[in-house]
Coordinates of C-alpha atoms in Angstrom, one line a residue:
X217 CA -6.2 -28.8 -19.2
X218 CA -7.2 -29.9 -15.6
X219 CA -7.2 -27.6 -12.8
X220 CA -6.7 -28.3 -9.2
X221 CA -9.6 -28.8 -7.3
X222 CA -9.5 -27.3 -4.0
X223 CA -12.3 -28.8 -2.4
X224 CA -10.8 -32.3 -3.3
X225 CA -8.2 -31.4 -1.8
X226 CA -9.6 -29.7 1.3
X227 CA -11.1 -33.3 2.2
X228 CA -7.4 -34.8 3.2
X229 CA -7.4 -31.8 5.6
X230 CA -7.9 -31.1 9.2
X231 CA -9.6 -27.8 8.5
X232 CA -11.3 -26.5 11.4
X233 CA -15.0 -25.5 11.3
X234 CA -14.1 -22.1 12.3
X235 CA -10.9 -20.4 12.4
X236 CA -10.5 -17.5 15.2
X237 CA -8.3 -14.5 14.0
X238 CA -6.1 -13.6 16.8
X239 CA -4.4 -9.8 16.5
X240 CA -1.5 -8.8 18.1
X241 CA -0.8 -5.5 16.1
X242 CA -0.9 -3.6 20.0
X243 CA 1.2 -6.3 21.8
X244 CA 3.4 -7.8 19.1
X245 CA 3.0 -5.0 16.3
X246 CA 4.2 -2.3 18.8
X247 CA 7.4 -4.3 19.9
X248 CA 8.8 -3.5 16.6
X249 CA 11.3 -0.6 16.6
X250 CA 10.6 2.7 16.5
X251 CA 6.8 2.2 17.4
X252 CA 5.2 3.4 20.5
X253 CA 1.5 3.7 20.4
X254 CA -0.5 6.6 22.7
X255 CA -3.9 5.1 24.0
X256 CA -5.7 7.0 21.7
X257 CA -4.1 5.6 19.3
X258 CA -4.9 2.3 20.7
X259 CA -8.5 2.7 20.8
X260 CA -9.1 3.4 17.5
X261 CA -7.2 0.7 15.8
X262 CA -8.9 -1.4 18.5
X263 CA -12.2 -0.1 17.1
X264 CA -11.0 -0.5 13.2
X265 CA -10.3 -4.4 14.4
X266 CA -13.2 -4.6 16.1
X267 CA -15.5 -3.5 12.9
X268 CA -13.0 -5.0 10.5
X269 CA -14.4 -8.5 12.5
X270 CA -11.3 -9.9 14.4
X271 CA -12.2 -12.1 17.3
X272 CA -9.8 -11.4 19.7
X273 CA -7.6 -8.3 20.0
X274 CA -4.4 -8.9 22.1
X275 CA -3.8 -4.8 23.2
X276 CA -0.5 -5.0 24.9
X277 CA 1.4 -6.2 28.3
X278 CA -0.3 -4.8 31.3
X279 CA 2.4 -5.5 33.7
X280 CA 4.8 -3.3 32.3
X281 CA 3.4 0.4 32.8
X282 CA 0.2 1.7 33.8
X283 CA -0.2 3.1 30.9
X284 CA -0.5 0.1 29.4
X285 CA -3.2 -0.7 31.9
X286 CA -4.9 2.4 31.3
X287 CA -5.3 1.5 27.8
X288 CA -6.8 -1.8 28.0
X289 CA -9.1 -0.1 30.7
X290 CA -10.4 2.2 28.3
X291 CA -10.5 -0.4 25.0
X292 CA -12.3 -3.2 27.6
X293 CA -14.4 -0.4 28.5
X294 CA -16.0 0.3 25.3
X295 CA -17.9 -3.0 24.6
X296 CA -16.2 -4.1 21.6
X297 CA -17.9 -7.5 20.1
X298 CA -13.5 -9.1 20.0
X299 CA -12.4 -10.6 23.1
X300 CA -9.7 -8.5 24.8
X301 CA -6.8 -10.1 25.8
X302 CA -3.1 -9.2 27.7
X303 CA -0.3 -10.8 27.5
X304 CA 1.7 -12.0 31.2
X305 CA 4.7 -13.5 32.0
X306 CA 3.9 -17.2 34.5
X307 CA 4.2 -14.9 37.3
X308 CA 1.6 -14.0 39.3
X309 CA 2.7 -10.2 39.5
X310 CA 1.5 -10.5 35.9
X311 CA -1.6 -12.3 36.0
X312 CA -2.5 -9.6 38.4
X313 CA -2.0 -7.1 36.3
X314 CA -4.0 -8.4 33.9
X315 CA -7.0 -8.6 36.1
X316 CA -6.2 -4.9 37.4
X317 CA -6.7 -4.0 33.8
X318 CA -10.2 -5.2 33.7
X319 CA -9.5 -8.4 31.8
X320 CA -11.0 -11.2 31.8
X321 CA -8.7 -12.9 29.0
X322 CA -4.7 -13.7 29.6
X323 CA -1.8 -14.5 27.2
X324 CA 0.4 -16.3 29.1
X325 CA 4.0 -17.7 28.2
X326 CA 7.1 -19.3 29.3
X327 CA 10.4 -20.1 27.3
X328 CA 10.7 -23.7 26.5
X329 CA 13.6 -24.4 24.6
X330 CA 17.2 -25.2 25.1
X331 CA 18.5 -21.9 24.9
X332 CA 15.6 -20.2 26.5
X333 CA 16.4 -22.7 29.5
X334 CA 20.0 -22.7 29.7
X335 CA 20.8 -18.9 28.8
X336 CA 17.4 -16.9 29.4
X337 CA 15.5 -18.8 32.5
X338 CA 18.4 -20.9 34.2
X339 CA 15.2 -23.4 34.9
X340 CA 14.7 -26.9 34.5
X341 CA 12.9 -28.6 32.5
X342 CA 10.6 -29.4 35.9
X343 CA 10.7 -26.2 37.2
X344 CA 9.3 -24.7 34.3
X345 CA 6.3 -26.8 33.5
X346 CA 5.7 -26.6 37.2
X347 CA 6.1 -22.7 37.2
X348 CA 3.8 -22.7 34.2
X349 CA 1.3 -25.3 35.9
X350 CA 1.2 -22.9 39.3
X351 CA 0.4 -19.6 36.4
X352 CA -2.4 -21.4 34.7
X353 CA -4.3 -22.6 37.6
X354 CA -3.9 -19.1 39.2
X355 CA -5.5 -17.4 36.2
X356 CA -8.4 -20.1 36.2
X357 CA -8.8 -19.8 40.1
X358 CA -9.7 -16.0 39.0
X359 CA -11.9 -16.9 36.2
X360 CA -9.8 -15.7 33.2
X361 CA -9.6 -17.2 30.1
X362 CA -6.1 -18.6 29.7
X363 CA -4.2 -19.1 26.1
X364 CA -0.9 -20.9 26.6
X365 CA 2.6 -20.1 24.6
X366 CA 5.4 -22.6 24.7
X367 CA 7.9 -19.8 23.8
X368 CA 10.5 -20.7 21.4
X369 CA 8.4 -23.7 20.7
X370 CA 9.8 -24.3 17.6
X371 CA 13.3 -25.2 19.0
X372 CA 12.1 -27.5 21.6
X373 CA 12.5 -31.1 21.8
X374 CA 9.0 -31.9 20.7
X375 CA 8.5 -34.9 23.4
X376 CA 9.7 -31.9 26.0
X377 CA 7.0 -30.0 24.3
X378 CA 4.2 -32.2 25.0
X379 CA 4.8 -32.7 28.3
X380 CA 4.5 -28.5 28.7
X381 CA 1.6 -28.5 26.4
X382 CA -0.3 -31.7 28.4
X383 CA 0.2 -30.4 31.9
X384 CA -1.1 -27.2 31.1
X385 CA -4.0 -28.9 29.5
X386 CA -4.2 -30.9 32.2
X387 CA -5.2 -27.8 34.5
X388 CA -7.7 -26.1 32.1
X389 CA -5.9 -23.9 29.8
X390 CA -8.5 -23.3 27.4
X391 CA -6.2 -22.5 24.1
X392 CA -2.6 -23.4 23.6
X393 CA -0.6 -21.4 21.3
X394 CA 2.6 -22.4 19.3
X395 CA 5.1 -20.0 18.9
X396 CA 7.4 -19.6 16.3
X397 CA 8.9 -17.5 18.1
X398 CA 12.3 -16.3 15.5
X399 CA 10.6 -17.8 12.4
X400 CA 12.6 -20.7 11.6
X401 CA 9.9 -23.0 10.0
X402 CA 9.1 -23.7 6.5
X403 CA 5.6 -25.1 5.3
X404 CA 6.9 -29.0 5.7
X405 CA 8.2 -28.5 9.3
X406 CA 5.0 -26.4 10.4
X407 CA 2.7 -29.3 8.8
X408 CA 4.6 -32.3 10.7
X409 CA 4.6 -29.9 14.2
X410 CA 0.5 -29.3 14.2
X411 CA -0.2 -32.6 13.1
X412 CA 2.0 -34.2 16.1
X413 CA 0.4 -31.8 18.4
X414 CA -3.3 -32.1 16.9
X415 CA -2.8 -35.7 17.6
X416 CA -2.2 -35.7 21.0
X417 CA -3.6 -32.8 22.5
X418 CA -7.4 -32.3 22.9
X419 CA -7.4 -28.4 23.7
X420 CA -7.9 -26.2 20.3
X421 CA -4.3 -24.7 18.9
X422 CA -3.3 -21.9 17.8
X423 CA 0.1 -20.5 16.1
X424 CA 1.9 -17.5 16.6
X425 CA 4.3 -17.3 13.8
X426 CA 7.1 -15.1 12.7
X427 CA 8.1 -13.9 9.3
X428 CA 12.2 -14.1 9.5
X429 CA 12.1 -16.1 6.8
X430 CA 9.1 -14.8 4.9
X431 CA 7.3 -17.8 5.8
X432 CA 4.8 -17.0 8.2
X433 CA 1.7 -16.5 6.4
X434 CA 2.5 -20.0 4.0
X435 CA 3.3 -22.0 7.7
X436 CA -0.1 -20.7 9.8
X437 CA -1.8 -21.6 6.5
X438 CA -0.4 -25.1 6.4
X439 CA -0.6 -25.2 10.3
X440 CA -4.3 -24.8 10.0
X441 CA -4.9 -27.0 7.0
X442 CA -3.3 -29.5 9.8
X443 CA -5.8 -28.5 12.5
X444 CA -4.6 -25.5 13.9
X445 CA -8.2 -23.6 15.1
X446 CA -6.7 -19.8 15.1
X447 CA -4.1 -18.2 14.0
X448 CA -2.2 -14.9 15.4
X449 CA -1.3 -12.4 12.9
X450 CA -0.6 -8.1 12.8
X451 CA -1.5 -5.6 10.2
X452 CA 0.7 -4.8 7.7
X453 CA 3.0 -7.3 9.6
X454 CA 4.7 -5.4 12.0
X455 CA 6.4 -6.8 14.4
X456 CA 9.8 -7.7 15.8
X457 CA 12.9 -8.0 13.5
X458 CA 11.0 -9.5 10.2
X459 CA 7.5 -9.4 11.8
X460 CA 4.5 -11.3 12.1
X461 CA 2.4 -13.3 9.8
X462 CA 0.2 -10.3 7.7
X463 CA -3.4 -10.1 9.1
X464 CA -4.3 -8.8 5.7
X465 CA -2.7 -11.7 3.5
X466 CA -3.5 -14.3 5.9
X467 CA -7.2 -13.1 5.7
X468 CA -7.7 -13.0 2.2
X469 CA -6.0 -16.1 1.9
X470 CA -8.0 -17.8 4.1
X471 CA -11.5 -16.2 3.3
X472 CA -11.4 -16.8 -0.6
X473 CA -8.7 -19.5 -1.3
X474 CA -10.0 -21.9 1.1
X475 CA -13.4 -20.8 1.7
X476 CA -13.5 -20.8 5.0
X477 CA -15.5 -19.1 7.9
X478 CA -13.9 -16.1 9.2
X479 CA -16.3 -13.4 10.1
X480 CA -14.1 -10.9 8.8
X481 CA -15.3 -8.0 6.4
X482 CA -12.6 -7.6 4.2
X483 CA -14.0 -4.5 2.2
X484 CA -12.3 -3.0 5.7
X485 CA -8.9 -4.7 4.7
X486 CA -7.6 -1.5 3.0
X487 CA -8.4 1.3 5.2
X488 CA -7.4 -0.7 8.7
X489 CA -3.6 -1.1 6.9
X490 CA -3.5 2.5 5.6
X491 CA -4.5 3.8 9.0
X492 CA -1.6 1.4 10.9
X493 CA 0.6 2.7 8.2
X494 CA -0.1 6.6 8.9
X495 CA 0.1 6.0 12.8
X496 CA 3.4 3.6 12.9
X497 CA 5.2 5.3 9.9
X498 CA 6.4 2.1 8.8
X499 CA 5.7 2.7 5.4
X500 CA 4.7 -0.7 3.2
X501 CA 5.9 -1.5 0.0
X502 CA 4.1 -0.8 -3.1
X503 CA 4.0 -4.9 -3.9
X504 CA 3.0 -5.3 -0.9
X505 CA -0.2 -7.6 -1.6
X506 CA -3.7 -7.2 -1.0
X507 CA -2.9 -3.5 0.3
X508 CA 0.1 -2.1 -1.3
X509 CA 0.1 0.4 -4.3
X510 CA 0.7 -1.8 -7.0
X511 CA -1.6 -5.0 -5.8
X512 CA -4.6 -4.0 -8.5
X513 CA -1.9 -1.4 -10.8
X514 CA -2.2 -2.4 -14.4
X515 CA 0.7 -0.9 -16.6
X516 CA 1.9 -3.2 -19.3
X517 CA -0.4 -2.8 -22.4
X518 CA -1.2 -6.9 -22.9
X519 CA -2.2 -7.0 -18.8
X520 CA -4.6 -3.7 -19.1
X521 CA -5.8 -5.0 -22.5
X522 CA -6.4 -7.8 -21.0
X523 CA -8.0 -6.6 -17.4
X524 CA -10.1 -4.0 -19.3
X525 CA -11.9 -7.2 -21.2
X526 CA -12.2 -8.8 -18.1
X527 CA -10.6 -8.0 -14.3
X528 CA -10.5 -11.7 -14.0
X529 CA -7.5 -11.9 -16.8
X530 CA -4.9 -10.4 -14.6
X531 CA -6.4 -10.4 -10.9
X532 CA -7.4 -12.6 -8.5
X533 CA -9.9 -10.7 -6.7
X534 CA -11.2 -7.7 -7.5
X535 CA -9.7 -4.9 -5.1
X536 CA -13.1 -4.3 -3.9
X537 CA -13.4 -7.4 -2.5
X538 CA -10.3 -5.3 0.4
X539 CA -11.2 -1.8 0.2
X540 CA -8.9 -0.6 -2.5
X541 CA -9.1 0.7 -6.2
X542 CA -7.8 -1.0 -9.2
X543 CA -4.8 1.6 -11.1
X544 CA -4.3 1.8 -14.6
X545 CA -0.8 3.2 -14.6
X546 CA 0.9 5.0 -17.4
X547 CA 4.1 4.7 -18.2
X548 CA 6.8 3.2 -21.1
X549 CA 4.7 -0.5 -21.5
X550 CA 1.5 1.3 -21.8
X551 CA -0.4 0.4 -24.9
X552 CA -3.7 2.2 -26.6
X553 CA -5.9 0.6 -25.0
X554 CA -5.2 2.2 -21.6
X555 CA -5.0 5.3 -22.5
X556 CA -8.2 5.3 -24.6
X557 CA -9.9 3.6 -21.7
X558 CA -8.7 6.1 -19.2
X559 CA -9.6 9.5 -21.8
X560 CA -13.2 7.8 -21.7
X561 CA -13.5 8.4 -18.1
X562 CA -12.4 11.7 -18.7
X563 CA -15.4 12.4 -21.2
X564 CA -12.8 14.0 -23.4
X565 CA -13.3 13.6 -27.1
X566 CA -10.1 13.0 -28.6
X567 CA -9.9 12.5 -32.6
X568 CA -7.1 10.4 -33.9
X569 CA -4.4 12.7 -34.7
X570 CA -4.9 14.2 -31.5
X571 CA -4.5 10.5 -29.8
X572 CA -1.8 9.7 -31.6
X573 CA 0.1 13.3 -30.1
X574 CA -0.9 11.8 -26.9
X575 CA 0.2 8.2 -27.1
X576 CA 3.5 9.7 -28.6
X577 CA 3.9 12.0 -25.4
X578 CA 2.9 9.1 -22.9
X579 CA 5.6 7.2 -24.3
X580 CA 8.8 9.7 -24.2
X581 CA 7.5 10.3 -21.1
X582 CA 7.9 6.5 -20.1
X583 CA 11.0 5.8 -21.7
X584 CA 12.6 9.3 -19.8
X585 CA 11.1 7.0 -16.7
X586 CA 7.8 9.1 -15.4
X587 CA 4.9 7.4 -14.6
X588 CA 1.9 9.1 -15.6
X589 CA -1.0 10.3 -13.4
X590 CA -4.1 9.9 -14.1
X591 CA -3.8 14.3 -13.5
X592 CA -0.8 14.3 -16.1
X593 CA -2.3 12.2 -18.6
X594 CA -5.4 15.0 -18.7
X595 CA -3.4 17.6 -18.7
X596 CA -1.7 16.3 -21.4
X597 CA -5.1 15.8 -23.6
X598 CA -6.4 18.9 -22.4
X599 CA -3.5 20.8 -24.0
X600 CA -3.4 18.4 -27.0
X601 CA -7.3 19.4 -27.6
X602 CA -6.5 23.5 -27.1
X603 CA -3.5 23.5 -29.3
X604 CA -4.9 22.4 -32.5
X605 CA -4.0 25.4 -34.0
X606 CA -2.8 25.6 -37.4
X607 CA 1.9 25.7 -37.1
X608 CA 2.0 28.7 -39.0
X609 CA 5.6 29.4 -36.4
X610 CA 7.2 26.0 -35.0
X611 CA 9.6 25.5 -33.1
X612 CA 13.2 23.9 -34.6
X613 CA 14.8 23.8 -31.1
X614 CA 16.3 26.2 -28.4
X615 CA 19.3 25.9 -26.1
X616 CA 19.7 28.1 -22.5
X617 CA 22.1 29.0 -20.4
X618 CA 21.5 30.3 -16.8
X619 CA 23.6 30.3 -13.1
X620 CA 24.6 32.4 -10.1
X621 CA 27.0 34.5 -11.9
X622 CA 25.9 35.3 -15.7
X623 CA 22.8 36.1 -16.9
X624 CA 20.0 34.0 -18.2
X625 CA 20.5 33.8 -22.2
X626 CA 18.0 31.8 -24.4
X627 CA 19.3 31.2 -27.9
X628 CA 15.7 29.9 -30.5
X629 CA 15.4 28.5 -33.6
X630 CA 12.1 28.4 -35.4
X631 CA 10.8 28.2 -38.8
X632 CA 8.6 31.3 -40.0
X633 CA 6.9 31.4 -43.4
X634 CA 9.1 28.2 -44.5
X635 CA 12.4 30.4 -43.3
X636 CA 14.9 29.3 -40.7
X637 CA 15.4 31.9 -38.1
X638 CA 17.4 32.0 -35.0
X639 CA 18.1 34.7 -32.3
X640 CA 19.4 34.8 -28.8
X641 CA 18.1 36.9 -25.9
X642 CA 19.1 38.0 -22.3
X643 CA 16.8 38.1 -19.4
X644 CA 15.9 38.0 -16.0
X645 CA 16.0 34.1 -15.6
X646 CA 15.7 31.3 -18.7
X647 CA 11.7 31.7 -19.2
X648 CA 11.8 35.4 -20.0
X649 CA 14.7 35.0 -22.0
X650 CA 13.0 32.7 -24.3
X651 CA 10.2 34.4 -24.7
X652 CA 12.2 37.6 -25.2
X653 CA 13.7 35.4 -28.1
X654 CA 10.3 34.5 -29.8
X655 CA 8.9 37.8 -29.5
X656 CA 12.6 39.2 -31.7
X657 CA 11.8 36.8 -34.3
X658 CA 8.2 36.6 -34.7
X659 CA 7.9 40.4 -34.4
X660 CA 8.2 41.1 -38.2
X661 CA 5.2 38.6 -38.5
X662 CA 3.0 39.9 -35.7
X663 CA 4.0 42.1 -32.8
X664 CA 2.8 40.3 -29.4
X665 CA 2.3 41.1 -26.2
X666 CA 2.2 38.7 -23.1
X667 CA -0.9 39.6 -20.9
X668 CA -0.7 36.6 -18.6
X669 CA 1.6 33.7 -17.8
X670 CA 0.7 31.1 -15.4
X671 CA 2.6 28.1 -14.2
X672 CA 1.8 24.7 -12.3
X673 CA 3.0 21.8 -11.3
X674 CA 0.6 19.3 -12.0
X675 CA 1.4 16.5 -9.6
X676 CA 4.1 16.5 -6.1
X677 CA 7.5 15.5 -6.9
X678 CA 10.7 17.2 -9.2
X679 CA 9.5 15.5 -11.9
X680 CA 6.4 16.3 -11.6
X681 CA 4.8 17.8 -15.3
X682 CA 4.7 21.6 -15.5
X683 CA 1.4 22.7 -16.9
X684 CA 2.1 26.6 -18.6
X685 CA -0.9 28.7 -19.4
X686 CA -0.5 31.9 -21.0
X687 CA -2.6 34.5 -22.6
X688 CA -1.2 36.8 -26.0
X689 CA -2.6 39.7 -27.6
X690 CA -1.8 41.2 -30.2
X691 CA -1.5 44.8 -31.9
X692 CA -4.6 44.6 -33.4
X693 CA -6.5 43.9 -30.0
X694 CA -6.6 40.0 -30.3
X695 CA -6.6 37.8 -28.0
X696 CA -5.6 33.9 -27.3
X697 CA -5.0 31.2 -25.3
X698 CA -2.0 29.1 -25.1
X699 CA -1.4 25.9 -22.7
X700 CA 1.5 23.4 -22.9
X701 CA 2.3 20.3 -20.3
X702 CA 5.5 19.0 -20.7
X703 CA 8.0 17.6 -18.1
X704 CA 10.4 20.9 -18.7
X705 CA 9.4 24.2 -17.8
X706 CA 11.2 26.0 -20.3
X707 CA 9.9 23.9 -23.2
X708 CA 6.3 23.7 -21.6
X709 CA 7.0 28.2 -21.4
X710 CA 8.1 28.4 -25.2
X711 CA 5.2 25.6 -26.5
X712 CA 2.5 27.7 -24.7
X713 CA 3.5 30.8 -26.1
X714 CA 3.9 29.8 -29.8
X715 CA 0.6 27.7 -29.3
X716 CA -0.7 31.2 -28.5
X717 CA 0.4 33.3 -31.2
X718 CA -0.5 30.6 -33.9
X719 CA -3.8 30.8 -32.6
X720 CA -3.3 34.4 -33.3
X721 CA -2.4 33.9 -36.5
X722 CA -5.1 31.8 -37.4
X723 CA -7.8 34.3 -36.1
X724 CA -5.7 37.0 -38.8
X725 CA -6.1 34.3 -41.4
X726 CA -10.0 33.8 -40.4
X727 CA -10.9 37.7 -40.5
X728 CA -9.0 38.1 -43.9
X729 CA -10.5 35.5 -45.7
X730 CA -13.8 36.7 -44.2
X731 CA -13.2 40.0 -45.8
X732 CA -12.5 38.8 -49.0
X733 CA -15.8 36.6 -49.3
X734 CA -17.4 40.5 -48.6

């Protein structure tokens, strides 16, 4: 079977030598709903950019508060290796703003569409390129660094669009960005636009794409296989309405799919999203690639059989290529493998009766609709390995009823010395009446007496396993341990306790047939 060649491919495009990463997580990132970031907050995701290796770091829109001066004071301030930028209106108002913030890079843009004419700016087609003309040269007459947007310049006429595009090259803007402004691109469109542009204009592009569509990442890809030389993009995404194109995806795409020279250390991928995610609150997805919880989790038991063989069989990368941790998840599709592979790490030695308890367990567990921890799942061995006690009691089944207004009744059925028995028992709340319960039936056998009971939950969450450890004695001063982990309480109660008092029994059994060796 042939496979496609990328690098064949790779020669019928316009790829740039470089390609500049451009973040807006601080400017475009924060105008999503709901986020507001503090300047310390600013700072460090500035500094996790900065290390993660972006080369420019757009931190917000100076003209509109002084605190959003203040910040880009402080971030310019601390000598990061990314070019700092701000974004501005073509006004000079905002331009000085910009340079009152200490910057020495500006973002400036200008609606150019139909709709941004007619209904937004009420401008000619004239008065805006020479509005945008008049911004440009102000901002080089003061020794900025000027990037250009054509806002909306996705839904302008494209000869229109040149003529922007040229004047403003024309007067030394030194990058000019398209805009995609509400996403409405697919891959074809996005190719035929930078290749039109690349064509006629000598100044490197860059594009500034939305994700309305869930497009963004697929169109700046495209746009630079067609000569686009940087690419804005946000963590996680974030951003207005659908967001941005994902600085993570984009990356990773970018980095190992086509090979190309980024800069960018993507080990830092993982802990740059998860820190956006904590301060924002915008929680992501778990199949959220490259970063979310599921991008390296393995449950079905052909994909983990198959990953623990070789990562290669169901992965791309390996996750610490970004930062994160491949998951073997337990659940309903798990097969042995996993959970042998996973009770290895745990250095537990687990015969195969005992595995096959386990397996059993992991799988009612599944098909009731847990998902296993790695915590539950050695839990569960844990008790499997202590509770190899001989059945000399077992339990045939138990029913309770407990509320507000009548008191806690356990009825239990267990089979003692091959006979059926069954009892019911009142107490202060279901637990304690089912042990009431075991102790009425089992106390012609042997006469118990609970010394300890201890409960936990194992992992967060109501349906989280309860792990019940317990210690019995008995009249004739013995002792044992008993420990269950089940997803009930009550059941994980009544299996610790009988796990306890047929230990019991077997320590009875031990010292007679000791004496009658003597």
């Amino acid at each position: 079977m042939n496979t496609i060649d990328i690098e064949e491919l790779k020669k019928n495009m316009k790829l740039p030598k470089k390609v500049n990463i451009f973040d807006t997580t601080l400017r475009d990132g924060e105008q999503a709903p709901g986020i507001a970031f503090t300047v310390d907050e600013k700072i460090q995701i500035a500094q996790k950019l900065d290390k993660l290796g972006v080369d420019t770091i757009e931190i917000g829109f100076p003209t509109v508060s002084e605190g959003e001066r203040e910040s880009a004071r402080k971030i310019k301030s601390l000598g990061l290796d990314a070019k700092i930028c701000g974004l501005a209106r073509v006004m000079k108002k905002d331009i000085d703003a910009i340079l009152d913030s200490d910057l020495s890079y500006v973002h400036m843009f200008i609606g150019t569409s139909p709709l941004h004419r007619d209904y937004k700016l009420r401008k000619t087609k004239e008065e805006i390129i020479n509005q945008a003309i008049e911004a440009v040269e102000y901002g080089k007459d003061h020794g900025l660094t000027v990037e250009f947007s054509a806002e909306d310049a996705t839904r302008t006429e494209l000869d229109y669009l040149l003529k922007v595009y040229k004047n403003v090259e024309s007067v030394g803007a030194d990058i000019i960005n398209v805009p995609d402004t509400v996403g409405i691109l697919v891959p074809s469109s996005s190719a035929e636009l930078i290749k039109n542009l690349r064509n006629e204009l000598k100044t490197p592009l860059s594009v500034h794409f939305h994700n309305d569509f869930g497009l963004a990442v697929a169109n700046s890809i495209i746009a630079i296989e067609n000569g686009a030389n940087q690419t804005h993009c946000t963590v996680n995404g974030i951003g207005e309405r659908g967001g941005n194109a994902s600085l993570e995806e984009l990356v990773v795409s970018l980095k190992i799919a086509y090979n190309l020279n980024l800069d960018i250390d993507t080990t830092q991928l993982y802990d740059l999203s998860d820190m956006v995610e904590r301060i924002t609150g915008i929680r992501m997805p778990p199949t959220k690639p490259i970063i979310g919880d599921n991008a390296f989790a393995h449950e079905s038991g052909i994909h983990v059989d198959g990953i623990l063989k070789h990562t290669a069989t169901y992965e791309p990368i390996s996750p610490e290529i970004v930062g994160h941790k491949r998951k073997i998840a337990l659940g309903k599709h798990t097969g042995h493998a996993a959970i042998k592979a996973k009770l290895k790490e745990f250095n537990l030695d687990i015969n195969d009766k005992q595995f096959n308890n386990i397996y059993k367990q992991v799988k009612s567990l599944g098909d009731k609709g847990k998902c296993i921890t790695d915590t539950d799942l050695k839990s569960i061995a844990i008790t499997e390995l202590s509770t190899s006690a001989k059945e000399y009691i077992k339990l045939l089944g138990f029913n309770v009823m407990t509320g507000e207004s009548v008191p806690a009744t356990a009825t239990i059925r267990l089979l003692i010395n091959e006979e059926k028995k069954e009892t019911s028992q009142i107490g202060v709340g279901p637990v304690d009446a089912a042990i009431g319960a075991i102790k009425s039936l089992v106390n012609e056998t042997i006469e118990i007496n609970l010394e300890e009971y201890r409960l936990e939950a194992v992992t967060g969450g109501t349906d989280a396993l309860a792990e019940t450890y317990v210690i019995v004695s008995d009249n004739e001063g013995n002792r044992a341990t008993g420990r269950s982990t089940r997803e009930d309480v009550i059941i994980s109660s009544v299996s610790a306790v009988l796990n306890a008092i047929n230990r019991l029994l077997a320590m009875r059994n031990m010292k007679n047939d000791i004496t009658k060796v003597y």
